[in-house]
PDB file of C-alpha atoms in Angstrom:
ATOM      1  CA  MET C   1     -31.631  74.910  66.702  1.00  0.00           C
ATOM      2  CA  ALA C   2     -32.482  78.183  68.572  1.00  0.00           C
ATOM      3  CA  GLY C   3     -35.134  79.580  66.286  1.00  0.00           C
ATOM      4  CA  ALA C   4     -36.719  76.307  65.220  1.00  0.00           C
ATOM      5  CA  ALA C   5     -40.381  75.749  65.835  1.00  0.00           C
ATOM      6  CA  PRO C   6     -41.275  73.122  68.455  1.00  0.00           C
ATOM      7  CA  GLY C   7     -43.082  71.030  65.840  1.00  0.00           C
ATOM      8  CA  HIS C   8     -40.101  70.961  63.515  1.00  0.00           C
ATOM      9  CA  GLN C   9     -37.756  69.900  66.309  1.00  0.00           C
ATOM     10  CA  GLN C  10     -40.041  67.056  67.247  1.00  0.00           C
ATOM     11  CA  ASP C  11     -40.156  65.815  63.651  1.00  0.00           C
ATOM     12  CA  HIS C  12     -36.313  65.873  63.419  1.00  0.00           C
ATOM     13  CA  GLU C  13     -35.952  63.828  66.593  1.00  0.00           C
ATOM     14  CA  GLN C  14     -38.384  61.237  65.226  1.00  0.00           C
ATOM     15  CA  GLU C  15     -36.366  60.894  61.967  1.00  0.00           C
ATOM     16  CA  VAL C  16     -33.106  60.389  63.926  1.00  0.00           C
ATOM     17  CA  SER C  17     -34.777  57.747  66.085  1.00  0.00           C
ATOM     18  CA  ALA C  18     -36.106  55.951  62.978  1.00  0.00           C
ATOM     19  CA  ALA C  19     -32.655  55.923  61.343  1.00  0.00           C
ATOM     20  CA  ALA C  20     -31.105  54.558  64.502  1.00  0.00           C
ATOM     21  CA  GLY C  21     -33.703  51.804  64.507  1.00  0.00           C
ATOM     22  CA  GLU C  22     -32.916  50.837  60.884  1.00  0.00           C
ATOM     23  CA  ARG C  23     -29.093  50.550  61.348  1.00  0.00           C
ATOM     24  CA  PRO C  24     -27.721  49.216  64.626  1.00  0.00           C
ATOM     25  CA  HIS C  25     -25.007  51.161  66.397  1.00  0.00           C
ATOM     26  CA  LEU C  26     -21.407  49.849  65.591  1.00  0.00           C
ATOM     27  CA  SER C  27     -18.552  49.966  68.025  1.00  0.00           C
ATOM     28  CA  ALA C  28     -15.250  51.671  67.245  1.00  0.00           C
ATOM     29  CA  ALA C  29     -13.513  48.259  66.926  1.00  0.00           C
ATOM     30  CA  ALA C  30     -16.064  47.067  64.366  1.00  0.00           C
ATOM     31  CA  LEU C  31     -15.733  50.233  62.333  1.00  0.00           C
ATOM     32  CA  ALA C  32     -11.937  49.897  62.375  1.00  0.00           C
ATOM     33  CA  LYS C  33     -12.215  46.271  61.147  1.00  0.00           C
ATOM     34  CA  ILE C  34     -14.520  47.324  58.297  1.00  0.00           C
ATOM     35  CA  GLU C  35     -12.066  50.015  57.257  1.00  0.00           C
ATOM     36  CA  ARG C  36      -9.150  47.554  57.294  1.00  0.00           C
ATOM     37  CA  ASN C  37     -11.084  45.103  55.093  1.00  0.00           C
ATOM     38  CA  ARG C  38     -11.971  47.896  52.688  1.00  0.00           C
ATOM     39  CA  GLN C  39      -8.328  48.990  52.430  1.00  0.00           C
ATOM     40  CA  ARG C  40      -7.199  45.380  51.912  1.00  0.00           C
ATOM     41  CA  ALA C  41      -9.741  44.852  49.106  1.00  0.00           C
ATOM     42  CA  LEU C  42      -8.642  48.083  47.463  1.00  0.00           C
ATOM     43  CA  ALA C  43      -4.981  47.023  47.639  1.00  0.00           C
ATOM     44  CA  LEU C  44      -5.784  43.625  46.057  1.00  0.00           C
ATOM     45  CA  ARG C  45      -7.688  45.289  43.218  1.00  0.00           C
ATOM     46  CA  GLN C  46      -4.798  47.657  42.493  1.00  0.00           C
ATOM     47  CA  ALA C  47      -2.321  44.733  42.513  1.00  0.00           C
ATOM     48  CA  ARG C  48      -4.412  42.830  39.977  1.00  0.00           C
ATOM     49  CA  LEU C  49      -4.602  45.821  37.682  1.00  0.00           C
ATOM     50  CA  ALA C  50      -0.828  46.278  37.919  1.00  0.00           C
ATOM     51  CA  ALA C  51      -0.250  42.597  37.024  1.00  0.00           C
ATOM     52  CA  ARG C  52      -2.606  42.780  34.040  1.00  0.00           C
ATOM     53  CA  PRO C  53      -2.338  46.243  32.582  1.00  0.00           C
ATOM     54  CA  TYR C  54      -4.395  47.269  29.622  1.00  0.00           C
ATOM     55  CA  PRO C  55      -2.719  46.179  26.348  1.00  0.00           C
ATOM     56  CA  ALA C  56      -0.863  48.877  24.518  1.00  0.00           C
ATOM     57  CA  ALA C  57      -2.244  49.972  21.201  1.00  0.00           C
ATOM     58  CA  ALA C  58      -0.846  47.934  18.287  1.00  0.00           C
ATOM     59  CA  PRO C  59       1.736  49.810  16.226  1.00  0.00           C
ATOM     60  CA  VAL C  60       0.948  50.707  12.655  1.00  0.00           C
ATOM     61  CA  LEU C  61       2.759  48.180  10.430  1.00  0.00           C
ATOM     62  CA  GLU C  62       4.487  49.190   7.238  1.00  0.00           C
ATOM     63  CA  PHE C  63       4.849  46.478   4.557  1.00  0.00           C
ATOM     64  CA  ASP C  64       8.438  45.718   3.528  1.00  0.00           C
ATOM     65  CA  TYR C  65       8.087  45.232  -0.228  1.00  0.00           C
ATOM     66  CA  LEU C  66      10.488  43.074  -2.258  1.00  0.00           C
ATOM     67  CA  ILE C  67      12.190  44.207  -5.451  1.00  0.00           C
ATOM     68  CA  CYS C  68      11.973  41.905  -8.488  1.00  0.00           C
ATOM     69  CA  GLY C  69      15.429  41.088  -9.818  1.00  0.00           C
ATOM     70  CA  ASP C  70      14.131  41.008 -13.402  1.00  0.00           C
ATOM     71  CA  CYS C  71      11.781  43.969 -13.827  1.00  0.00           C
ATOM     72  CA  GLY C  72      12.848  46.031 -10.800  1.00  0.00           C
ATOM     73  CA  LYS C  73       9.268  46.511  -9.603  1.00  0.00           C
ATOM     74  CA  GLU C  74       8.052  46.079  -6.023  1.00  0.00           C
ATOM     75  CA  PHE C  75       6.068  42.990  -5.056  1.00  0.00           C
ATOM     76  CA  MET C  76       4.868  41.429  -1.806  1.00  0.00           C
ATOM     77  CA  ASP C  77       5.172  37.692  -2.519  1.00  0.00           C
ATOM     78  CA  SER C  78       5.634  35.195  -5.365  1.00  0.00           C
ATOM     79  CA  TYR C  79       5.950  31.473  -6.114  1.00  0.00           C
ATOM     80  CA  LEU C  80       9.731  31.617  -6.478  1.00  0.00           C
ATOM     81  CA  MET C  81      10.086  33.633  -3.273  1.00  0.00           C
ATOM     82  CA  GLN C  82       7.979  31.183  -1.283  1.00  0.00           C
ATOM     83  CA  HIS C  83       9.634  27.982  -2.496  1.00  0.00           C
ATOM     84  CA  PHE C  84      13.181  29.023  -3.468  1.00  0.00           C
ATOM     85  CA  ASP C  85      13.789  32.353  -1.709  1.00  0.00           C
ATOM     86  CA  TRP C  86      14.410  33.876  -5.159  1.00  0.00           C
ATOM     87  CA  ALA C  87      13.344  37.511  -5.619  1.00  0.00           C
ATOM     88  CA  THR C  88      11.393  37.313  -8.873  1.00  0.00           C
ATOM     89  CA  CYS C  89       7.748  38.305  -9.213  1.00  0.00           C
ATOM     90  CA  ASP C  90       5.187  35.976 -10.760  1.00  0.00           C
ATOM     91  CA  ASN C  91       4.914  38.150 -13.884  1.00  0.00           C
ATOM     92  CA  CYS C  92       8.620  37.664 -14.684  1.00  0.00           C
ATOM     93  CA  ARG C  93       8.755  33.946 -13.901  1.00  0.00           C
ATOM     94  CA  ASP C  94      10.196  32.068 -16.924  1.00  0.00           C
ATOM     95  CA  VAL C  95       9.091  28.448 -16.528  1.00  0.00           C
ATOM     96  CA  GLU C  96      10.536  27.396 -19.906  1.00  0.00           C
ATOM     97  CA  ASP C  97      14.170  28.362 -19.341  1.00  0.00           C
ATOM     98  CA  LYS C  98      15.593  30.578 -16.609  1.00  0.00           C
ATOM     99  CA  HIS C  99      13.206  29.521 -13.856  1.00  0.00           C
ATOM    100  CA  LYS C 100      12.656  25.990 -15.113  1.00  0.00           C
ATOM    101  CA  LEU C 101      12.636  23.231 -12.489  1.00  0.00           C
ATOM    102  CA  ILE C 102      15.218  20.481 -13.087  1.00  0.00           C
ATOM    103  CA  THR C 103      15.782  17.132 -11.420  1.00  0.00           C
ATOM    104  CA  ARG C 104      18.658  16.310  -9.109  1.00  0.00           C
ATOM    105  CA  THR C 105      20.105  13.932 -11.712  1.00  0.00           C
ATOM    106  CA  GLU C 106      20.128  16.664 -14.358  1.00  0.00           C
ATOM    107  CA  ALA C 107      21.747  19.112 -11.941  1.00  0.00           C
ATOM    108  CA  LYS C 108      24.566  16.627 -11.307  1.00  0.00           C
ATOM    109  CA  GLU C 109      25.111  15.471 -14.899  1.00  0.00           C
ATOM    110  CA  GLU C 110      24.536  18.689 -16.847  1.00  0.00           C
ATOM    111  CA  TYR C 111      26.224  21.075 -14.405  1.00  0.00           C
ATOM    112  CA  LEU C 112      28.748  18.634 -12.878  1.00  0.00           C
ATOM    113  CA  LEU C 113      27.615  19.089  -9.274  1.00  0.00           C
ATOM    114  CA  LYS C 114      28.166  16.573  -6.495  1.00  0.00           C
ATOM    115  CA  ASP C 115      25.850  15.713  -3.626  1.00  0.00           C
ATOM    116  CA  CYS C 116      27.889  17.895  -1.274  1.00  0.00           C
ATOM    117  CA  ASP C 117      27.469  20.858  -3.654  1.00  0.00           C
ATOM    118  CA  LEU C 118      23.701  20.516  -3.396  1.00  0.00           C
ATOM    119  CA  ASP C 119      23.267  19.453   0.229  1.00  0.00           C
ATOM    120  CA  LYS C 120      26.179  20.859   2.242  1.00  0.00           C
ATOM    121  CA  ARG C 121      27.669  23.892   0.518  1.00  0.00           C
ATOM    122  CA  GLU C 122      26.183  27.055   2.031  1.00  0.00           C
ATOM    123  CA  PRO C 123      23.621  28.230   1.347  1.00  0.00           C
ATOM    124  CA  VAL C 124      22.023  24.813   0.801  1.00  0.00           C
ATOM    125  CA  LEU C 125      19.977  24.832  -2.400  1.00  0.00           C
ATOM    126  CA  ARG C 126      16.249  24.752  -1.808  1.00  0.00           C
ATOM    127  CA  PHE C 127      14.001  22.314  -3.686  1.00  0.00           C
ATOM    128  CA  ILE C 128      10.437  21.082  -3.923  1.00  0.00           C
ATOM    129  CA  VAL C 129       9.362  17.436  -3.845  1.00  0.00           C
ATOM    130  CA  LYS C 130       6.977  15.918  -6.392  1.00  0.00           C
ATOM    131  CA  LYS C 131       5.910  12.425  -7.393  1.00  0.00           C
ATOM    132  CA  ASN C 132       7.704  10.919 -10.359  1.00  0.00           C
ATOM    133  CA  PRO C 133       5.469  11.492 -13.425  1.00  0.00           C
ATOM    134  CA  HIS C 134       6.813   8.391 -15.202  1.00  0.00           C
ATOM    135  CA  ASN C 135       6.071   5.908 -12.420  1.00  0.00           C
ATOM    136  CA  SER C 136       4.582   6.721  -9.010  1.00  0.00           C
ATOM    137  CA  ARG C 137       6.233   3.613  -7.522  1.00  0.00           C
ATOM    138  CA  TRP C 138       9.688   5.051  -8.168  1.00  0.00           C
ATOM    139  CA  GLY C 139       9.256   7.427  -5.258  1.00  0.00           C
ATOM    140  CA  GLU C 140       9.396  11.190  -5.054  1.00  0.00           C
ATOM    141  CA  MET C 141      11.893  13.366  -6.907  1.00  0.00           C
ATOM    142  CA  LYS C 142      13.582  16.616  -5.906  1.00  0.00           C
ATOM    143  CA  LEU C 143      13.248  19.585  -8.247  1.00  0.00           C
ATOM    144  CA  TYR C 144      15.707  22.491  -8.174  1.00  0.00           C
ATOM    145  CA  LEU C 145      15.518  25.973  -9.676  1.00  0.00           C
ATOM    146  CA  LYS C 146      17.670  26.052 -12.821  1.00  0.00           C
ATOM    147  CA  VAL C 147      19.041  29.573 -12.306  1.00  0.00           C
ATOM    148  CA  GLN C 148      20.185  28.648  -8.784  1.00  0.00           C
ATOM    149  CA  VAL C 149      21.814  25.439 -10.036  1.00  0.00           C
ATOM    150  CA  ILE C 150      23.728  27.408 -12.685  1.00  0.00           C
ATOM    151  CA  LYS C 151      24.858  29.900 -10.063  1.00  0.00           C
ATOM    152  CA  ARG C 152      26.079  27.077  -7.797  1.00  0.00           C
ATOM    153  CA  SER C 153      27.893  25.441 -10.726  1.00  0.00           C
ATOM    154  CA  LEU C 154      29.789  28.666 -11.449  1.00  0.00           C
ATOM    155  CA  GLU C 155      30.725  28.883  -7.759  1.00  0.00           C
ATOM    156  CA  VAL C 156      32.181  25.364  -7.951  1.00  0.00           C
ATOM    157  CA  TRP C 157      33.964  25.610 -11.332  1.00  0.00           C
ATOM    158  CA  GLY C 158      34.826  29.309 -11.316  1.00  0.00           C
ATOM    159  CA  SER C 159      33.616  30.195 -14.815  1.00  0.00           C
ATOM    160  CA  GLU C 160      31.481  29.026 -17.716  1.00  0.00           C
ATOM    161  CA  GLU C 161      34.619  28.179 -19.726  1.00  0.00           C
ATOM    162  CA  ALA C 162      35.995  25.940 -16.972  1.00  0.00           C
ATOM    163  CA  LEU C 163      32.640  24.162 -16.717  1.00  0.00           C
ATOM    164  CA  GLN C 164      32.502  23.512 -20.476  1.00  0.00           C
ATOM    165  CA  GLU C 165      36.095  22.241 -20.481  1.00  0.00           C
ATOM    166  CA  ALA C 166      35.317  19.844 -17.638  1.00  0.00           C
ATOM    167  CA  LYS C 167      32.224  18.621 -19.490  1.00  0.00           C
ATOM    168  CA  GLU C 168      34.273  17.969 -22.646  1.00  0.00           C
ATOM    169  CA  LEU C 169      36.906  16.048 -20.696  1.00  0.00           C
ATOM    170  CA  ARG C 170      34.223  13.972 -19.044  1.00  0.00           C
ATOM    171  CA  ARG C 171      32.559  13.358 -22.412  1.00  0.00           C
ATOM    172  CA  ASP C 172      35.872  12.225 -23.938  1.00  0.00           C
ATOM    173  CA  SER C 173      36.510   9.969 -20.973  1.00  0.00           C
ATOM    174  CA  ARG C 174      33.082   8.390 -21.354  1.00  0.00           C
ATOM    175  CA  GLU C 175      33.657   7.853 -25.074  1.00  0.00           C
ATOM    176  CA  LYS C 176      36.979   6.140 -24.354  1.00  0.00           C
ATOM    177  CA  MET C 177      35.334   3.934 -21.751  1.00  0.00           C
ATOM    178  CA  LYS C 178      32.577   3.032 -24.202  1.00  0.00           C
ATOM    179  CA  GLN C 179      35.172   2.197 -26.885  1.00  0.00           C
ATOM    180  CA  LYS C 180      37.102  -0.016 -24.463  1.00  0.00           C
ATOM    181  CA  LYS C 181      33.923  -1.858 -23.511  1.00  0.00           C
ATOM    182  CA  PHE C 182      33.031  -2.250 -27.185  1.00  0.00           C
ATOM    183  CA  ASP C 183      36.487  -3.615 -28.075  1.00  0.00           C
ATOM    184  CA  LYS C 184      36.305  -6.021 -25.150  1.00  0.00           C
ATOM    185  CA  LYS C 185      32.928  -7.342 -26.275  1.00  0.00           C
ATOM    186  CA  VAL C 186      34.218  -7.783 -29.848  1.00  0.00           C
ATOM    187  CA  LYS C 187      37.200  -9.810 -28.587  1.00  0.00           C
ATOM    188  CA  GLU C 188      34.924 -11.973 -26.442  1.00  0.00           C
ATOM    189  CA  LEU C 189      32.615 -12.542 -29.415  1.00  0.00           C
ATOM    190  CA  ARG C 190      35.515 -13.547 -31.700  1.00  0.00           C
ATOM    191  CA  ARG C 191      36.863 -15.852 -29.024  1.00  0.00           C
ATOM    192  CA  ALA C 192      33.447 -17.463 -28.635  1.00  0.00           C
ATOM    193  CA  VAL C 193      33.134 -17.943 -32.413  1.00  0.00           C
ATOM    194  CA  ARG C 194      36.581 -19.550 -32.673  1.00  0.00           C
ATOM    195  CA  SER C 195      35.784 -21.818 -29.748  1.00  0.00           C
ATOM    196  CA  SER C 196      32.492 -22.964 -31.275  1.00  0.00           C
ATOM    197  CA  LEU C 197      34.178 -23.638 -34.634  1.00  0.00           C
ATOM    198  CA  TRP C 198      36.865 -25.689 -32.912  1.00  0.00           C
ATOM    199  CA  LYS C 199      34.251 -27.738 -31.083  1.00  0.00           C
ATOM    200  CA  LYS C 200      32.317 -28.269 -34.296  1.00  0.00           C
ATOM    201  CA  GLU C 201      35.416 -29.395 -36.143  1.00  0.00           C
ATOM    202  CA  ALA C 202      36.339 -31.652 -33.270  1.00  0.00           C
ATOM    203  CA  SER C 203      32.876 -33.213 -33.232  1.00  0.00           C
ATOM    204  CA  ILE C 204      33.002 -34.048 -36.988  1.00  0.00           C
ATOM    205  CA  HIS C 205      35.531 -36.833 -37.655  1.00  0.00           C
ATOM    206  CA  GLU C 206      35.820 -40.206 -39.417  1.00  0.00           C
ATOM    207  CA  HIS C 207      35.238 -43.088 -37.030  1.00  0.00           C
ATOM    208  CA  GLU C 208      38.012 -45.561 -36.533  1.00  0.00           C
ATOM    209  CA  TYR C 209      36.516 -48.826 -35.287  1.00  0.00           C
ATOM    210  CA  GLY C 210      38.358 -51.497 -33.438  1.00  0.00           C
ATOM    211  CA  PRO C 211      37.884 -55.247 -33.931  1.00  0.00           C
ATOM    212  CA  GLU C 212      34.334 -56.485 -34.068  1.00  0.00           C
ATOM    213  CA  GLU C 213      32.866 -58.507 -31.210  1.00  0.00           C
ATOM    214  CA  ASN C 214      30.257 -61.233 -31.406  1.00  0.00           C
ATOM    215  CA  ILE C 215      27.494 -60.457 -28.933  1.00  0.00           C
ATOM    216  CA  VAL C 216      24.927 -63.235 -29.433  1.00  0.00           C
ATOM    217  CA  GLU C 217      24.511 -65.584 -32.366  1.00  0.00           C
ATOM    218  CA  ASP C 218      24.446 -63.342 -35.480  1.00  0.00           C
ATOM    219  CA  MET C 219      24.730 -59.985 -33.583  1.00  0.00           C
ATOM    220  CA  TYR C 220      28.045 -58.141 -33.622  1.00  0.00           C
ATOM    221  CA  LYS C 221      29.376 -54.753 -32.513  1.00  0.00           C
ATOM    222  CA  LYS C 222      32.435 -52.614 -32.934  1.00  0.00           C
ATOM    223  CA  THR C 223      33.568 -49.457 -31.105  1.00  0.00           C
ATOM    224  CA  CYS C 224      35.193 -46.264 -32.418  1.00  0.00           C
ATOM    225  CA  THR C 225      38.598 -45.890 -30.844  1.00  0.00           C
ATOM    226  CA  VAL C 226      38.369 -42.043 -31.025  1.00  0.00           C
ATOM    227  CA  CYS C 227      34.896 -41.108 -29.727  1.00  0.00           C
ATOM    228  CA  GLY C 228      33.683 -44.414 -28.260  1.00  0.00           C
ATOM    229  CA  LEU C 229      30.679 -44.746 -30.568  1.00  0.00           C
ATOM    230  CA  GLU C 230      29.338 -48.338 -30.623  1.00  0.00           C
ATOM    231  CA  LEU C 231      28.026 -49.742 -33.887  1.00  0.00           C
ATOM    232  CA  THR C 232      25.785 -52.824 -33.578  1.00  0.00           C
ATOM    233  CA  TYR C 233      24.891 -54.907 -36.617  1.00  0.00           C
ATOM    234  CA  GLU C 234      23.715 -58.368 -37.677  1.00  0.00           C
ATOM    235  CA  LYS C 235      25.450 -60.875 -39.924  1.00  0.00           C
ATOM    236  CA  MET C 236      23.408 -63.389 -41.871  1.00  0.00           C
TER     237      MET C 236
END
């Protein structure tokens, strides 16, 4: 520096010498290697960030409300929706009639449904499983939603009138079968009575004995020629 004081120049040279003593001089090859390592580390960091980007902000969800088929009001969830996929809110649930739970046997007998109507016809009717209240050893029973069973019955039979007609025919058929069984039992009973009377009459008869036989000394016997009864007696 042209205008610098001699003392200031001397101090600057001492500081440069001290800095050179603290950090050793690096060759051009070493500096190039350090730069390559730095660039490689930077590239690896950028690759990791690209592979794991920051998660996008979650979208704002809008609830899709259900509409109750009875009252027409919106609702989020209900017992019938959870278990039977039936859009009725809990306030409108009629456990005594419309939404009553009925057994599989009742569904088949009262609404004339077959196993295939319950298990294979689409959509397959949903049910819940509960222990038998009458006897736990009888196993579990399937309970169906009455309104869904009625709907399936109308799909099978076409109309309420056709269902009632089929039920009447089945009822008449059962009555005829019961009458036939009753008549058969009456005939069997009469036949059994006549048979027992015949046996009783056959067992009661007047013995017809053959000639008497002397057994020993004063002892004699004679035998019925019809039933084989032996009569033993003594003569004095």
